[in-house]
Short mmCIF file of C-alpha atoms in Angstrom, two decimals:
data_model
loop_
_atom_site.label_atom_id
_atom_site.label_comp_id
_atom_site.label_asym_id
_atom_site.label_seq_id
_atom_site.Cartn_x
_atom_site.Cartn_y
_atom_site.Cartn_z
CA UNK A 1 -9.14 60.43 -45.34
CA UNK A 2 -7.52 58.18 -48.47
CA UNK A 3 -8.75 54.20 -48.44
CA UNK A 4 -5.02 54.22 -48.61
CA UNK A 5 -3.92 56.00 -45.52
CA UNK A 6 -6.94 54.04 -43.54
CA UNK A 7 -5.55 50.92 -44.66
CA UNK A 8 -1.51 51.39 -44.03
CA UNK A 9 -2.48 52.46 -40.69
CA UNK A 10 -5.27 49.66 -40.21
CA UNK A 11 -1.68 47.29 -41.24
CA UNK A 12 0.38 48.99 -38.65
CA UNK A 13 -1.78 48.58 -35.31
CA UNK A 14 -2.64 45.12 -37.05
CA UNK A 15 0.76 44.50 -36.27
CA UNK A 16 1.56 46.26 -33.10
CA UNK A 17 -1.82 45.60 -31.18
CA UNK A 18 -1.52 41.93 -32.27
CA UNK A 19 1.62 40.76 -31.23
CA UNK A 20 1.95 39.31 -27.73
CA UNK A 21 2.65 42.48 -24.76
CA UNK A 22 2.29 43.08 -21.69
CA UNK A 23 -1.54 43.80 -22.39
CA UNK A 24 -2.07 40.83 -24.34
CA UNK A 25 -1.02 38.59 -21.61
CA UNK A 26 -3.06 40.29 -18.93
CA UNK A 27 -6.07 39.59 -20.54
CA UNK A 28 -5.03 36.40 -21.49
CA UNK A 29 -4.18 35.39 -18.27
CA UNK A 30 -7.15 37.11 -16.88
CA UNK A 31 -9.54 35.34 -18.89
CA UNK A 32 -8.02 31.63 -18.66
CA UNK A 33 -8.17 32.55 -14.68
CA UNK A 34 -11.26 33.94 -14.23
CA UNK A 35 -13.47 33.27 -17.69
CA UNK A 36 -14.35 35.53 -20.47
CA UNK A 37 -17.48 36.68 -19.11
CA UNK A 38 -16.81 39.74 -16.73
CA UNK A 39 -13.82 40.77 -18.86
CA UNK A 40 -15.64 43.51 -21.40
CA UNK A 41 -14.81 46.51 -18.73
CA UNK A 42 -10.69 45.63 -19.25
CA UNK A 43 -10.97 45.42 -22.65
CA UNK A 44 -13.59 48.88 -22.94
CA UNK A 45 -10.57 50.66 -21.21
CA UNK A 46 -8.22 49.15 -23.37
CA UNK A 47 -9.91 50.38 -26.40
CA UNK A 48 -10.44 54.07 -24.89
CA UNK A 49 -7.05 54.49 -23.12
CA UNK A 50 -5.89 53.83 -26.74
CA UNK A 51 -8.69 56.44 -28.29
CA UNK A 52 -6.74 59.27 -26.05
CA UNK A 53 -3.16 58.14 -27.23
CA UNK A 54 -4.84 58.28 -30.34
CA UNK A 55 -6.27 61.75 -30.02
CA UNK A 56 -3.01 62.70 -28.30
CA UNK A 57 -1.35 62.53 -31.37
CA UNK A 58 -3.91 63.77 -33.80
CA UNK A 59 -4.50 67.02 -32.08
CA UNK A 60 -1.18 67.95 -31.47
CA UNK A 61 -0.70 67.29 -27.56
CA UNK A 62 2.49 65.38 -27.67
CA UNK A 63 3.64 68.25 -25.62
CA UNK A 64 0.52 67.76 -23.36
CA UNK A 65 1.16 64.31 -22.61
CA UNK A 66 5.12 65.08 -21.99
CA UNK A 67 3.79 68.10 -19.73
CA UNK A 68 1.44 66.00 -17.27
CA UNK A 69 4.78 63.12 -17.37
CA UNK A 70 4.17 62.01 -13.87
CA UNK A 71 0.38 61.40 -14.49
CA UNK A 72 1.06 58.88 -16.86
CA UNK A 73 4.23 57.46 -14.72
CA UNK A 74 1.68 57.16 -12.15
CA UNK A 75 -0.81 55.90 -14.10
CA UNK A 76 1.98 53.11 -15.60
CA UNK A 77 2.97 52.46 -11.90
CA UNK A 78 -0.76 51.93 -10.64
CA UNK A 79 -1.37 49.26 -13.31
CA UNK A 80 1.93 47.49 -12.36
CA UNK A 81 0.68 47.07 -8.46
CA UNK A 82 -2.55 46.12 -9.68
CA UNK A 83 -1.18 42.95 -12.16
CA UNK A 84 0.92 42.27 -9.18
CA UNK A 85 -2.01 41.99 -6.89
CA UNK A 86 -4.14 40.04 -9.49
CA UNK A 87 -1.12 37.68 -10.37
CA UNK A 88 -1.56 36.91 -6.21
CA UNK A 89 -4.55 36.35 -6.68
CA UNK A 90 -4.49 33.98 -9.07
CA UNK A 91 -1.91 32.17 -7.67
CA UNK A 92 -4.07 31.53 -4.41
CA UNK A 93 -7.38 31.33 -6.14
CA UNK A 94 -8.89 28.23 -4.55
CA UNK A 95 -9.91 25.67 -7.29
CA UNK A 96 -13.33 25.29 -8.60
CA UNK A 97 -14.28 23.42 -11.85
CA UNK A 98 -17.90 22.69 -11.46
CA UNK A 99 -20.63 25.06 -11.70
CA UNK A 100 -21.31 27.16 -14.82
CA UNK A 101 -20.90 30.63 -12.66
CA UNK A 102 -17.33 32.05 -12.73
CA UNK A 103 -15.94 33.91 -9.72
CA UNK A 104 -16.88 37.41 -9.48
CA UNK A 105 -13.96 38.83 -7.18
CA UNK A 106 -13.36 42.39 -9.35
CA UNK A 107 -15.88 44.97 -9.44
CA UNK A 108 -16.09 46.37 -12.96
CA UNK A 109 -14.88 50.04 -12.09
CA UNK A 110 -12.04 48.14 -10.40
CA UNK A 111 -11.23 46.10 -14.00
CA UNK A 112 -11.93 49.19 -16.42
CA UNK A 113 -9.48 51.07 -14.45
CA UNK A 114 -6.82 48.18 -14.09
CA UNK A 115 -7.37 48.76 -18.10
CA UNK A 116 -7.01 52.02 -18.15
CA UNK A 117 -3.94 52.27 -15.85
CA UNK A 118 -2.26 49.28 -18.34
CA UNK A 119 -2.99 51.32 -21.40
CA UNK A 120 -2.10 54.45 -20.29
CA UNK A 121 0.86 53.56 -19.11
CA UNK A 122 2.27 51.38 -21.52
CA UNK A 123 5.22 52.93 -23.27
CA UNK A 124 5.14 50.08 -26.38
CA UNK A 125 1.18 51.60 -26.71
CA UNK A 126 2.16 55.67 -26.28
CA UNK A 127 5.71 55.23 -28.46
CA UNK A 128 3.21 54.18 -31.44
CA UNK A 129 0.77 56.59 -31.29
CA UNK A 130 3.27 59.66 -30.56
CA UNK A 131 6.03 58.52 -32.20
CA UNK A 132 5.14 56.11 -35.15
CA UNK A 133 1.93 56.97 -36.27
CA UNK A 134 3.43 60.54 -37.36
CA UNK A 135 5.56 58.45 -39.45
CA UNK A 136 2.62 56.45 -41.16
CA UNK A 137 -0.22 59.32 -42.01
CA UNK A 138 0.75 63.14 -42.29
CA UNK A 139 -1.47 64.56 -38.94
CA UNK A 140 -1.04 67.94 -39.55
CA UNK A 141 -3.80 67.31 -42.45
CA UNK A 142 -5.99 65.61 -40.18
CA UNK A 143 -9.35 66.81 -39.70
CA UNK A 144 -12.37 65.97 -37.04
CA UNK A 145 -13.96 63.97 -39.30
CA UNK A 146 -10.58 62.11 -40.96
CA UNK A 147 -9.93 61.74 -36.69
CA UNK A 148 -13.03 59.61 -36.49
CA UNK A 149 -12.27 57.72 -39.26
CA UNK A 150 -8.81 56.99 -37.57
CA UNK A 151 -10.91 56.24 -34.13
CA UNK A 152 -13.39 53.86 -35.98
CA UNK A 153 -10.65 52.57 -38.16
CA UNK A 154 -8.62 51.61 -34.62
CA UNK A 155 -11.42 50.10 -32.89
CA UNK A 156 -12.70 47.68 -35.09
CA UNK A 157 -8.78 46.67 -35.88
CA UNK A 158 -8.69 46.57 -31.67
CA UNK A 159 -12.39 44.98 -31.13
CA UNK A 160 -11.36 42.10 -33.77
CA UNK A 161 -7.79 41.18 -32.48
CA UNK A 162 -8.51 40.87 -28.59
CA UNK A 163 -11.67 39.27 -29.09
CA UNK A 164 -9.63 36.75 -30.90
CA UNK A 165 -7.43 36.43 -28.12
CA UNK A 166 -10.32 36.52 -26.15
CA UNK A 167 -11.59 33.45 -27.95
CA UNK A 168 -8.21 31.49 -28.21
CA UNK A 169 -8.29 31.48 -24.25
CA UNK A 170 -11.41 30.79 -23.90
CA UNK A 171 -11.47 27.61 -25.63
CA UNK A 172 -8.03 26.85 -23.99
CA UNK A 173 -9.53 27.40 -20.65
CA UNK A 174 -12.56 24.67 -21.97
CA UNK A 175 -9.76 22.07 -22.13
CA UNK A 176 -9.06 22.93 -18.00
CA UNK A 177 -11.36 20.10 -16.31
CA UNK A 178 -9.89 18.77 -13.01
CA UNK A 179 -8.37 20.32 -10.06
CA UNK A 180 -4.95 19.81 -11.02
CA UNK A 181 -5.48 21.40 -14.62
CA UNK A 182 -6.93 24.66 -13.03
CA UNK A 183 -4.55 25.08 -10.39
CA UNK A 184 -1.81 24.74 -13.03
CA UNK A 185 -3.69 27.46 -15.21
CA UNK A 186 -4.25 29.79 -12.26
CA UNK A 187 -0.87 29.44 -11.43
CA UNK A 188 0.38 30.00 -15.22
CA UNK A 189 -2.15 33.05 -15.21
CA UNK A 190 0.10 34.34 -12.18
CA UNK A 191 3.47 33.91 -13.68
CA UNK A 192 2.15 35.75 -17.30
CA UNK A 193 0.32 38.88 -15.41
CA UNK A 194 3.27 38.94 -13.26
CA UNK A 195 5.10 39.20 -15.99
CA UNK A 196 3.15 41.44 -17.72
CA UNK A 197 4.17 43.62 -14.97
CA UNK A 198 7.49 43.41 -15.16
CA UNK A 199 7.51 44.07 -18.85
CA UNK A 200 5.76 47.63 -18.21
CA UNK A 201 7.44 48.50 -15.25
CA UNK A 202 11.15 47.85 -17.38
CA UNK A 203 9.95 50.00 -20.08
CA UNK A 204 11.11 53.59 -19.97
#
């Protein structure tokens, strides 16, 4: 593909991916909860739930994705419950702040799915790559190889703007010492993947 086309789309998803949504804020919130160290299986499904919108698009299976419509309802549904469960379970985390080990509730299957569920069923995520990107780069000229450049092109734009946001709560959660501070985060955690969930679940 064109420098050009690489770098207008590299600009859009700059955009998109990095302004503040529903998946933002749950792995914000998960990492200032929890720490940044078991979070690598949310974002991994974040970055391949948005490799198949992605490859939606290029290949032509718009159709495919409106065809199996209640698999990704389902999908968008199953990531709402499970924000909703983890924003409990933040709420009534008890409060630890010594000790260098952070809490280990979530099995990593049980994270990369929660990350694939999010993805997959965010409509702000699927409206860009179905109905924007068209917009941005002609995909009818799109070949395998000009399709990995779009999937490489996506992942480092992906890998370098959570990992930021990775960062920027990690250092925020460095500032959390006593009791009181944590429980405040946990419970600030709880209200933003709550509503996290709410902003997916009002999305049509």
């Amino acid at each position: 593909m064109e420098p050009t086309s690489l770098l207008i789309f590299a600009g859009a998803l700059l955009v998109a991916a990095g302004s503040p949504g529903p998946s933002i804020a749950a792995l914000v919130a998960r990492v200032i909860s929890k720490g940044f160290r078991d979070v690598l299986p949310f974002l991994a499904a974040m970055w391949i739930g948005e490799a198949i919108w992605l490859s939606l698009a290029v290949f032509g299976l718009a159709v495919v994705a409106q065809s199996f419509h209640y698999a990704f309802v389902a999908a968008k549904w199953t990531g709402v419950a499970y924000l909703v469960y983890l924003a409990w379970k933040m709420w009534t985390a008890p409060v630890e702040t010594e000790g260098n080990e952070m809490p280990r509730e979530d099995s990593p299957w049980r994270l990369f799915a929660a990350g694939m569920a999010v993805t997959l069923g965010n409509p702000k995520i699927m409206m860009f790559y179905l109905a924007l990107l068209p917009t941005i780069i002609d995909l009818a000229a799109v070949t395998v190889v000009g399709w990995l450049e779009l999937t490489v092109t996506m992942a480092a734009v992906l890998i370098a703007i959570d990992f930021g946001w990775v960062f920027a709560a990690a250092q925020a959660r460095k500032l959390l010492r006593s009791k009181r501070a944590m429980r405040i985060a946990n419970r600030v955690s709880a209200g933003t993947m709550a509503g996290a969930a709410a902003a997916i679940a009002a999305r049509s």
